[in-house]
Amino acid sequence: MFSRIKFPLVVSFAALFVSACATTPAGRKQVLLVGEGQMAEMGDASFNELKKKQVTSSDPEENRKVKCVTTALLKAMGENPSEWEIKVFKDPTPNAFALPGKNVGVHTGMMSLVANQDQLAAVIGHEIGHVLAHHGNERVSQGMLTQAGLQVADAVLGKNSKNDKYLMAALGMGAQVGILLPFSRKQETEADRLGLEYMAKAGFDPRQAPELWKLMKAKGGGGGPEFLSTHPSSDSRIADLSERAPGLMPAYESSQKAHCF
Ligand SMILES: [Zn+2]
């Protein structure tokens, strides 16, 4: 199907993409074809669109909890929290996401699902893990190389705004736009491991991460199917987190404990 790509499109691909071999924070090699500045622009645009479409929560307690947990995580990641935009969306589905351009969104449905601050930290740490490991860029880059990905490519190139939702799905908002485009198993495991490390350093109990995913799994039938389709709560995920959590106890024990709620 590459034969269908018109020459000018190929030229604009070449002009647009900086070919880059990068390494994720977890040490995996990856190919990133889109500039980080452009990824940030796309993430910001998607986040702004979502803010227009969805009602944000003005509940001060809910906002305080999400900000407190996210801020603690970002500090542990070496990020400057004031550069990040954090929003709580009024939506009963248990969902959360982070987008390039330093954006974090949490649904009110996630707030009612989690049993404690540590479980919320597990979710948000996982989502920010996807961003810091450039998984959205990797997905868009991989998408360029497939027929289905041409729709993503069109959206990136601004050729067809109808394809914007494919782009949003590639960035990790599949649940919001109704397109199932799960992160790869490799990316999911990586985000889990990064999230676990970040939460322990930030003063959240890493043993709560597998508990969160058990809760997600139990909730699977009611309210969370979209999120679970992009973030499958498999037994192997729960087993991997349970196995790794004890190794992060020393980091947790020597951290300054978080007291968000
Ligand atoms: Zn994920």
PDB file of N, CA and C in Angstrom, residues 125-199:
ATOM      1  N   GLY A 125       1.025   7.224  38.027  1.00  0.00           N
ATOM      2  CA  GLY A 125       2.438   6.906  37.756  1.00  0.00           C
ATOM      3  C   GLY A 125       2.584   6.088  36.482  1.00  0.00           C
ATOM      4  N   HIS A 126       1.673   5.147  36.297  1.00  0.00           N
ATOM      5  CA  HIS A 126       1.657   4.315  35.081  1.00  0.00           C
ATOM      6  C   HIS A 126       1.437   5.203  33.850  1.00  0.00           C
ATOM      7  N   GLU A 127       0.457   6.095  33.927  1.00  0.00           N
ATOM      8  CA  GLU A 127       0.134   6.941  32.767  1.00  0.00           C
ATOM      9  C   GLU A 127       1.281   7.894  32.435  1.00  0.00           C
ATOM     10  N   ILE A 128       1.865   8.513  33.448  1.00  0.00           N
ATOM     11  CA  ILE A 128       2.992   9.421  33.180  1.00  0.00           C
ATOM     12  C   ILE A 128       4.186   8.605  32.682  1.00  0.00           C
ATOM     13  N   GLY A 129       4.301   7.364  33.144  1.00  0.00           N
ATOM     14  CA  GLY A 129       5.347   6.459  32.649  1.00  0.00           C
ATOM     15  C   GLY A 129       5.262   6.309  31.133  1.00  0.00           C
ATOM     16  N   HIS A 130       4.031   6.176  30.610  1.00  0.00           N
ATOM     17  CA  HIS A 130       3.849   6.087  29.153  1.00  0.00           C
ATOM     18  C   HIS A 130       4.419   7.330  28.459  1.00  0.00           C
ATOM     19  N   VAL A 131       4.155   8.491  29.041  1.00  0.00           N
ATOM     20  CA  VAL A 131       4.605   9.750  28.410  1.00  0.00           C
ATOM     21  C   VAL A 131       6.119   9.878  28.482  1.00  0.00           C
ATOM     22  N   LEU A 132       6.693   9.655  29.679  1.00  0.00           N
ATOM     23  CA  LEU A 132       8.137   9.844  29.833  1.00  0.00           C
ATOM     24  C   LEU A 132       8.928   8.808  29.035  1.00  0.00           C
ATOM     25  N   ALA A 133       8.294   7.671  28.718  1.00  0.00           N
ATOM     26  CA  ALA A 133       8.957   6.660  27.892  1.00  0.00           C
ATOM     27  C   ALA A 133       8.600   6.849  26.403  1.00  0.00           C
ATOM     28  N   HIS A 134       7.944   7.960  26.087  1.00  0.00           N
ATOM     29  CA  HIS A 134       7.624   8.332  24.685  1.00  0.00           C
ATOM     30  C   HIS A 134       6.818   7.257  23.959  1.00  0.00           C
ATOM     31  N   HIS A 135       5.902   6.611  24.658  1.00  0.00           N
ATOM     32  CA  HIS A 135       5.133   5.541  24.019  1.00  0.00           C
ATOM     33  C   HIS A 135       4.189   6.065  22.940  1.00  0.00           C
ATOM     34  N   GLY A 136       3.656   7.284  23.135  1.00  0.00           N
ATOM     35  CA  GLY A 136       2.775   7.869  22.121  1.00  0.00           C
ATOM     36  C   GLY A 136       3.536   8.099  20.827  1.00  0.00           C
ATOM     37  N   ASN A 137       4.725   8.661  20.951  1.00  0.00           N
ATOM     38  CA  ASN A 137       5.596   8.896  19.787  1.00  0.00           C
ATOM     39  C   ASN A 137       5.919   7.579  19.087  1.00  0.00           C
ATOM     40  N   GLU A 138       6.212   6.575  19.881  1.00  0.00           N
ATOM     41  CA  GLU A 138       6.551   5.261  19.343  1.00  0.00           C
ATOM     42  C   GLU A 138       5.367   4.685  18.555  1.00  0.00           C
ATOM     43  N   ARG A 139       4.162   4.862  19.118  1.00  0.00           N
ATOM     44  CA  ARG A 139       2.963   4.363  18.446  1.00  0.00           C
ATOM     45  C   ARG A 139       2.677   5.117  17.161  1.00  0.00           C
ATOM     46  N   VAL A 140       2.809   6.454  17.215  1.00  0.00           N
ATOM     47  CA  VAL A 140       2.605   7.242  16.003  1.00  0.00           C
ATOM     48  C   VAL A 140       3.659   6.829  14.975  1.00  0.00           C
ATOM     49  N   SER A 141       4.905   6.664  15.413  1.00  0.00           N
ATOM     50  CA  SER A 141       5.998   6.291  14.510  1.00  0.00           C
ATOM     51  C   SER A 141       5.738   4.929  13.880  1.00  0.00           C
ATOM     52  N   GLN A 142       5.309   3.970  14.713  1.00  0.00           N
ATOM     53  CA  GLN A 142       5.003   2.638  14.183  1.00  0.00           C
ATOM     54  C   GLN A 142       3.806   2.715  13.246  1.00  0.00           C
ATOM     55  N   GLY A 143       2.849   3.588  13.614  1.00  0.00           N
ATOM     56  CA  GLY A 143       1.649   3.749  12.809  1.00  0.00           C
ATOM     57  C   GLY A 143       1.948   4.221  11.408  1.00  0.00           C
ATOM     58  N   MET A 144       3.001   5.047  11.282  1.00  0.00           N
ATOM     59  CA  MET A 144       3.396   5.558   9.972  1.00  0.00           C
ATOM     60  C   MET A 144       3.711   4.425   8.999  1.00  0.00           C
ATOM     61  N   LEU A 145       4.131   3.309   9.561  1.00  0.00           N
ATOM     62  CA  LEU A 145       4.653   2.236   8.731  1.00  0.00           C
ATOM     63  C   LEU A 145       3.598   1.193   8.373  1.00  0.00           C
ATOM     64  N   THR A 146       2.379   1.444   8.746  1.00  0.00           N
ATOM     65  CA  THR A 146       1.327   0.471   8.417  1.00  0.00           C
ATOM     66  C   THR A 146       0.213   1.175   7.656  1.00  0.00           C
ATOM     67  N   GLN A 147      -0.594   0.390   6.991  1.00  0.00           N
ATOM     68  CA  GLN A 147      -1.707   0.954   6.236  1.00  0.00           C
ATOM     69  C   GLN A 147      -2.662   1.716   7.160  1.00  0.00           C
ATOM     70  N   ALA A 148      -3.009   1.096   8.285  1.00  0.00           N
ATOM     71  CA  ALA A 148      -3.919   1.751   9.229  1.00  0.00           C
ATOM     72  C   ALA A 148      -3.294   3.042   9.741  1.00  0.00           C
ATOM     73  N   GLY A 149      -1.971   2.990   9.859  1.00  0.00           N
ATOM     74  CA  GLY A 149      -1.256   4.144  10.386  1.00  0.00           C
ATOM     75  C   GLY A 149      -1.285   5.340   9.467  1.00  0.00           C
ATOM     76  N   LEU A 150      -1.633   5.134   8.207  1.00  0.00           N
ATOM     77  CA  LEU A 150      -1.702   6.268   7.295  1.00  0.00           C
ATOM     78  C   LEU A 150      -2.740   7.274   7.770  1.00  0.00           C
ATOM     79  N   GLN A 151      -3.787   6.760   8.440  1.00  0.00           N
ATOM     80  CA  GLN A 151      -4.796   7.673   8.981  1.00  0.00           C
ATOM     81  C   GLN A 151      -4.187   8.524  10.084  1.00  0.00           C
ATOM     82  N   VAL A 152      -3.332   7.876  10.891  1.00  0.00           N
ATOM     83  CA  VAL A 152      -2.624   8.613  11.931  1.00  0.00           C
ATOM     84  C   VAL A 152      -1.705   9.632  11.267  1.00  0.00           C
ATOM     85  N   ALA A 153      -1.003   9.172  10.232  1.00  0.00           N
ATOM     86  CA  ALA A 153      -0.067  10.051   9.532  1.00  0.00           C
ATOM     87  C   ALA A 153      -0.798  11.256   8.949  1.00  0.00           C
ATOM     88  N   ASP A 154      -1.950  11.018   8.345  1.00  0.00           N
ATOM     89  CA  ASP A 154      -2.743  12.112   7.786  1.00  0.00           C
ATOM     90  C   ASP A 154      -3.075  13.137   8.860  1.00  0.00           C
ATOM     91  N   ALA A 155      -3.452  12.612  10.024  1.00  0.00           N
ATOM     92  CA  ALA A 155      -3.817  13.517  11.120  1.00  0.00           C
ATOM     93  C   ALA A 155      -2.603  14.316  11.566  1.00  0.00           C
ATOM     94  N   VAL A 156      -1.453  13.643  11.642  1.00  0.00           N
ATOM     95  CA  VAL A 156      -0.227  14.330  12.047  1.00  0.00           C
ATOM     96  C   VAL A 156       0.099  15.440  11.057  1.00  0.00           C
ATOM     97  N   LEU A 157      -0.109  15.134   9.785  1.00  0.00           N
ATOM     98  CA  LEU A 157       0.222  16.107   8.749  1.00  0.00           C
ATOM     99  C   LEU A 157      -0.880  17.150   8.563  1.00  0.00           C
ATOM    100  N   GLY A 158      -1.959  16.990   9.323  1.00  0.00           N
ATOM    101  CA  GLY A 158      -3.048  17.953   9.249  1.00  0.00           C
ATOM    102  C   GLY A 158      -3.820  17.889   7.956  1.00  0.00           C
ATOM    103  N   LYS A 159      -3.786  16.718   7.284  1.00  0.00           N
ATOM    104  CA  LYS A 159      -4.435  16.609   5.986  1.00  0.00           C
ATOM    105  C   LYS A 159      -5.925  16.315   6.095  1.00  0.00           C
ATOM    106  N   ASN A 160      -6.306  15.624   7.141  1.00  0.00           N
ATOM    107  CA  ASN A 160      -7.705  15.225   7.250  1.00  0.00           C
ATOM    108  C   ASN A 160      -8.106  15.238   8.722  1.00  0.00           C
ATOM    109  N   SER A 161      -8.856  16.250   9.094  1.00  0.00           N
ATOM    110  CA  SER A 161      -9.155  16.417  10.516  1.00  0.00           C
ATOM    111  C   SER A 161     -10.032  15.274  11.041  1.00  0.00           C
ATOM    112  N   LYS A 162     -10.708  14.543  10.111  1.00  0.00           N
ATOM    113  CA  LYS A 162     -11.515  13.406  10.552  1.00  0.00           C
ATOM    114  C   LYS A 162     -10.639  12.341  11.196  1.00  0.00           C
ATOM    115  N   ASN A 163      -9.357  12.354  10.832  1.00  0.00           N
ATOM    116  CA  ASN A 163      -8.449  11.350  11.374  1.00  0.00           C
ATOM    117  C   ASN A 163      -7.828  11.767  12.706  1.00  0.00           C
ATOM    118  N   ASP A 164      -8.226  12.929  13.210  1.00  0.00           N
ATOM    119  CA  ASP A 164      -7.690  13.384  14.488  1.00  0.00           C
ATOM    120  C   ASP A 164      -7.904  12.365  15.594  1.00  0.00           C
ATOM    121  N   LYS A 165      -9.053  11.671  15.508  1.00  0.00           N
ATOM    122  CA  LYS A 165      -9.337  10.718  16.586  1.00  0.00           C
ATOM    123  C   LYS A 165      -8.359   9.541  16.566  1.00  0.00           C
ATOM    124  N   TYR A 166      -7.836   9.219  15.388  1.00  0.00           N
ATOM    125  CA  TYR A 166      -6.820   8.158  15.326  1.00  0.00           C
ATOM    126  C   TYR A 166      -5.544   8.616  16.026  1.00  0.00           C
ATOM    127  N   LEU A 167      -5.261   9.890  15.809  1.00  0.00           N
ATOM    128  CA  LEU A 167      -4.088  10.459  16.452  1.00  0.00           C
ATOM    129  C   LEU A 167      -4.267  10.445  17.965  1.00  0.00           C
ATOM    130  N   MET A 168      -5.468  10.855  18.409  1.00  0.00           N
ATOM    131  CA  MET A 168      -5.727  10.874  19.844  1.00  0.00           C
ATOM    132  C   MET A 168      -5.619   9.466  20.423  1.00  0.00           C
ATOM    133  N   ALA A 169      -6.080   8.476  19.651  1.00  0.00           N
ATOM    134  CA  ALA A 169      -5.966   7.087  20.106  1.00  0.00           C
ATOM    135  C   ALA A 169      -4.497   6.687  20.210  1.00  0.00           C
ATOM    136  N   ALA A 170      -3.697   7.125  19.220  1.00  0.00           N
ATOM    137  CA  ALA A 170      -2.270   6.785  19.242  1.00  0.00           C
ATOM    138  C   ALA A 170      -1.577   7.429  20.434  1.00  0.00           C
ATOM    139  N   LEU A 171      -2.090   8.579  20.846  1.00  0.00           N
ATOM    140  CA  LEU A 171      -1.492   9.269  21.990  1.00  0.00           C
ATOM    141  C   LEU A 171      -1.914   8.628  23.308  1.00  0.00           C
ATOM    142  N   GLY A 172      -2.902   7.741  23.262  1.00  0.00           N
ATOM    143  CA  GLY A 172      -3.318   7.056  24.479  1.00  0.00           C
ATOM    144  C   GLY A 172      -4.703   7.444  24.953  1.00  0.00           C
ATOM    145  N   MET A 173      -5.499   8.059  24.077  1.00  0.00           N
ATOM    146  CA  MET A 173      -6.849   8.450  24.471  1.00  0.00           C
ATOM    147  C   MET A 173      -7.897   7.630  23.735  1.00  0.00           C
ATOM    148  N   GLY A 174      -7.567   6.373  23.436  1.00  0.00           N
ATOM    149  CA  GLY A 174      -8.493   5.507  22.711  1.00  0.00           C
ATOM    150  C   GLY A 174      -9.853   5.410  23.362  1.00  0.00           C
ATOM    151  N   ALA A 175      -9.848   5.352  24.698  1.00  0.00           N
ATOM    152  CA  ALA A 175     -11.110   5.210  25.420  1.00  0.00           C
ATOM    153  C   ALA A 175     -12.008   6.420  25.182  1.00  0.00           C
ATOM    154  N   GLN A 176     -11.382   7.601  25.091  1.00  0.00           N
ATOM    155  CA  GLN A 176     -12.173   8.830  24.920  1.00  0.00           C
ATOM    156  C   GLN A 176     -12.760   8.947  23.526  1.00  0.00           C
ATOM    157  N   VAL A 177     -12.044   8.477  22.513  1.00  0.00           N
ATOM    158  CA  VAL A 177     -12.523   8.664  21.147  1.00  0.00           C
ATOM    159  C   VAL A 177     -13.126   7.383  20.571  1.00  0.00           C
ATOM    160  N   GLY A 178     -13.217   6.340  21.386  1.00  0.00           N
ATOM    161  CA  GLY A 178     -13.892   5.118  20.962  1.00  0.00           C
ATOM    162  C   GLY A 178     -13.118   4.288  19.955  1.00  0.00           C
ATOM    163  N   ILE A 179     -11.796   4.413  19.966  1.00  0.00           N
ATOM    164  CA  ILE A 179     -10.981   3.589  19.074  1.00  0.00           C
ATOM    165  C   ILE A 179     -10.070   2.730  19.934  1.00  0.00           C
ATOM    166  N   LEU A 180     -10.178   1.434  19.741  1.00  0.00           N
ATOM    167  CA  LEU A 180      -9.369   0.557  20.564  1.00  0.00           C
ATOM    168  C   LEU A 180      -7.989   0.402  19.949  1.00  0.00           C
ATOM    169  N   LEU A 181      -7.049   1.045  20.553  1.00  0.00           N
ATOM    170  CA  LEU A 181      -5.678   0.989  20.056  1.00  0.00           C
ATOM    171  C   LEU A 181      -4.781   0.793  21.277  1.00  0.00           C
ATOM    172  N   PRO A 182      -4.769  -0.441  21.778  1.00  0.00           N
ATOM    173  CA  PRO A 182      -4.051  -0.683  23.039  1.00  0.00           C
ATOM    174  C   PRO A 182      -2.552  -0.416  22.904  1.00  0.00           C
ATOM    175  N   PHE A 183      -1.949  -0.014  24.002  1.00  0.00           N
ATOM    176  CA  PHE A 183      -0.496   0.030  24.038  1.00  0.00           C
ATOM    177  C   PHE A 183      -0.003  -1.409  23.898  1.00  0.00           C
ATOM    178  N   SER A 184       1.205  -1.587  23.397  1.00  0.00           N
ATOM    179  CA  SER A 184       1.718  -2.942  23.268  1.00  0.00           C
ATOM    180  C   SER A 184       2.001  -3.504  24.659  1.00  0.00           C
ATOM    181  N   ARG A 185       2.118  -4.811  24.720  1.00  0.00           N
ATOM    182  CA  ARG A 185       2.383  -5.459  25.998  1.00  0.00           C
ATOM    183  C   ARG A 185       3.707  -4.959  26.586  1.00  0.00           C
ATOM    184  N   LYS A 186       4.673  -4.761  25.687  1.00  0.00           N
ATOM    185  CA  LYS A 186       5.990  -4.268  26.105  1.00  0.00           C
ATOM    186  C   LYS A 186       5.859  -2.881  26.747  1.00  0.00           C
ATOM    187  N   GLN A 187       5.065  -2.037  26.089  1.00  0.00           N
ATOM    188  CA  GLN A 187       4.877  -0.676  26.609  1.00  0.00           C
ATOM    189  C   GLN A 187       4.110  -0.695  27.929  1.00  0.00           C
ATOM    190  N   GLU A 188       3.127  -1.576  28.019  1.00  0.00           N
ATOM    191  CA  GLU A 188       2.354  -1.677  29.262  1.00  0.00           C
ATOM    192  C   GLU A 188       3.246  -2.120  30.424  1.00  0.00           C
ATOM    193  N   THR A 189       4.052  -3.150  30.182  1.00  0.00           N
ATOM    194  CA  THR A 189       4.944  -3.640  31.235  1.00  0.00           C
ATOM    195  C   THR A 189       5.922  -2.545  31.646  1.00  0.00           C
ATOM    196  N   GLU A 190       6.428  -1.832  30.639  1.00  0.00           N
ATOM    197  CA  GLU A 190       7.386  -0.762  30.923  1.00  0.00           C
ATOM    198  C   GLU A 190       6.735   0.342  31.763  1.00  0.00           C
ATOM    199  N   ALA A 191       5.513   0.751  31.382  1.00  0.00           N
ATOM    200  CA  ALA A 191       4.808   1.795  32.139  1.00  0.00           C
ATOM    201  C   ALA A 191       4.517   1.319  33.559  1.00  0.00           C
ATOM    202  N   ASP A 192       4.178   0.028  33.704  1.00  0.00           N
ATOM    203  CA  ASP A 192       3.938  -0.529  35.040  1.00  0.00           C
ATOM    204  C   ASP A 192       5.188  -0.442  35.904  1.00  0.00           C
ATOM    205  N   ARG A 193       6.314  -0.832  35.320  1.00  0.00           N
ATOM    206  CA  ARG A 193       7.562  -0.865  36.098  1.00  0.00           C
ATOM    207  C   ARG A 193       8.035   0.540  36.444  1.00  0.00           C
ATOM    208  N   LEU A 194       7.917   1.459  35.475  1.00  0.00           N
ATOM    209  CA  LEU A 194       8.297   2.847  35.741  1.00  0.00           C
ATOM    210  C   LEU A 194       7.388   3.443  36.810  1.00  0.00           C
ATOM    211  N   GLY A 195       6.078   3.204  36.654  1.00  0.00           N
ATOM    212  CA  GLY A 195       5.104   3.735  37.608  1.00  0.00           C
ATOM    213  C   GLY A 195       5.372   3.245  39.020  1.00  0.00           C
ATOM    214  N   LEU A 196       5.737   1.983  39.122  1.00  0.00           N
ATOM    215  CA  LEU A 196       6.020   1.371  40.427  1.00  0.00           C
ATOM    216  C   LEU A 196       7.233   2.042  41.081  1.00  0.00           C
ATOM    217  N   GLU A 197       8.247   2.266  40.264  1.00  0.00           N
ATOM    218  CA  GLU A 197       9.471   2.909  40.752  1.00  0.00           C
ATOM    219  C   GLU A 197       9.181   4.348  41.187  1.00  0.00           C
ATOM    220  N   TYR A 198       8.451   5.086  40.346  1.00  0.00           N
ATOM    221  CA  TYR A 198       8.128   6.475  40.669  1.00  0.00           C
ATOM    222  C   TYR A 198       7.310   6.559  41.956  1.00  0.00           C
ATOM    223  N   MET A 199       6.306   5.675  42.084  1.00  0.00           N
ATOM    224  CA  MET A 199       5.427   5.805  43.250  1.00  0.00           C
ATOM    225  C   MET A 199       6.183   5.504  44.542  1.00  0.00           C
TER     226      MET A 199
END
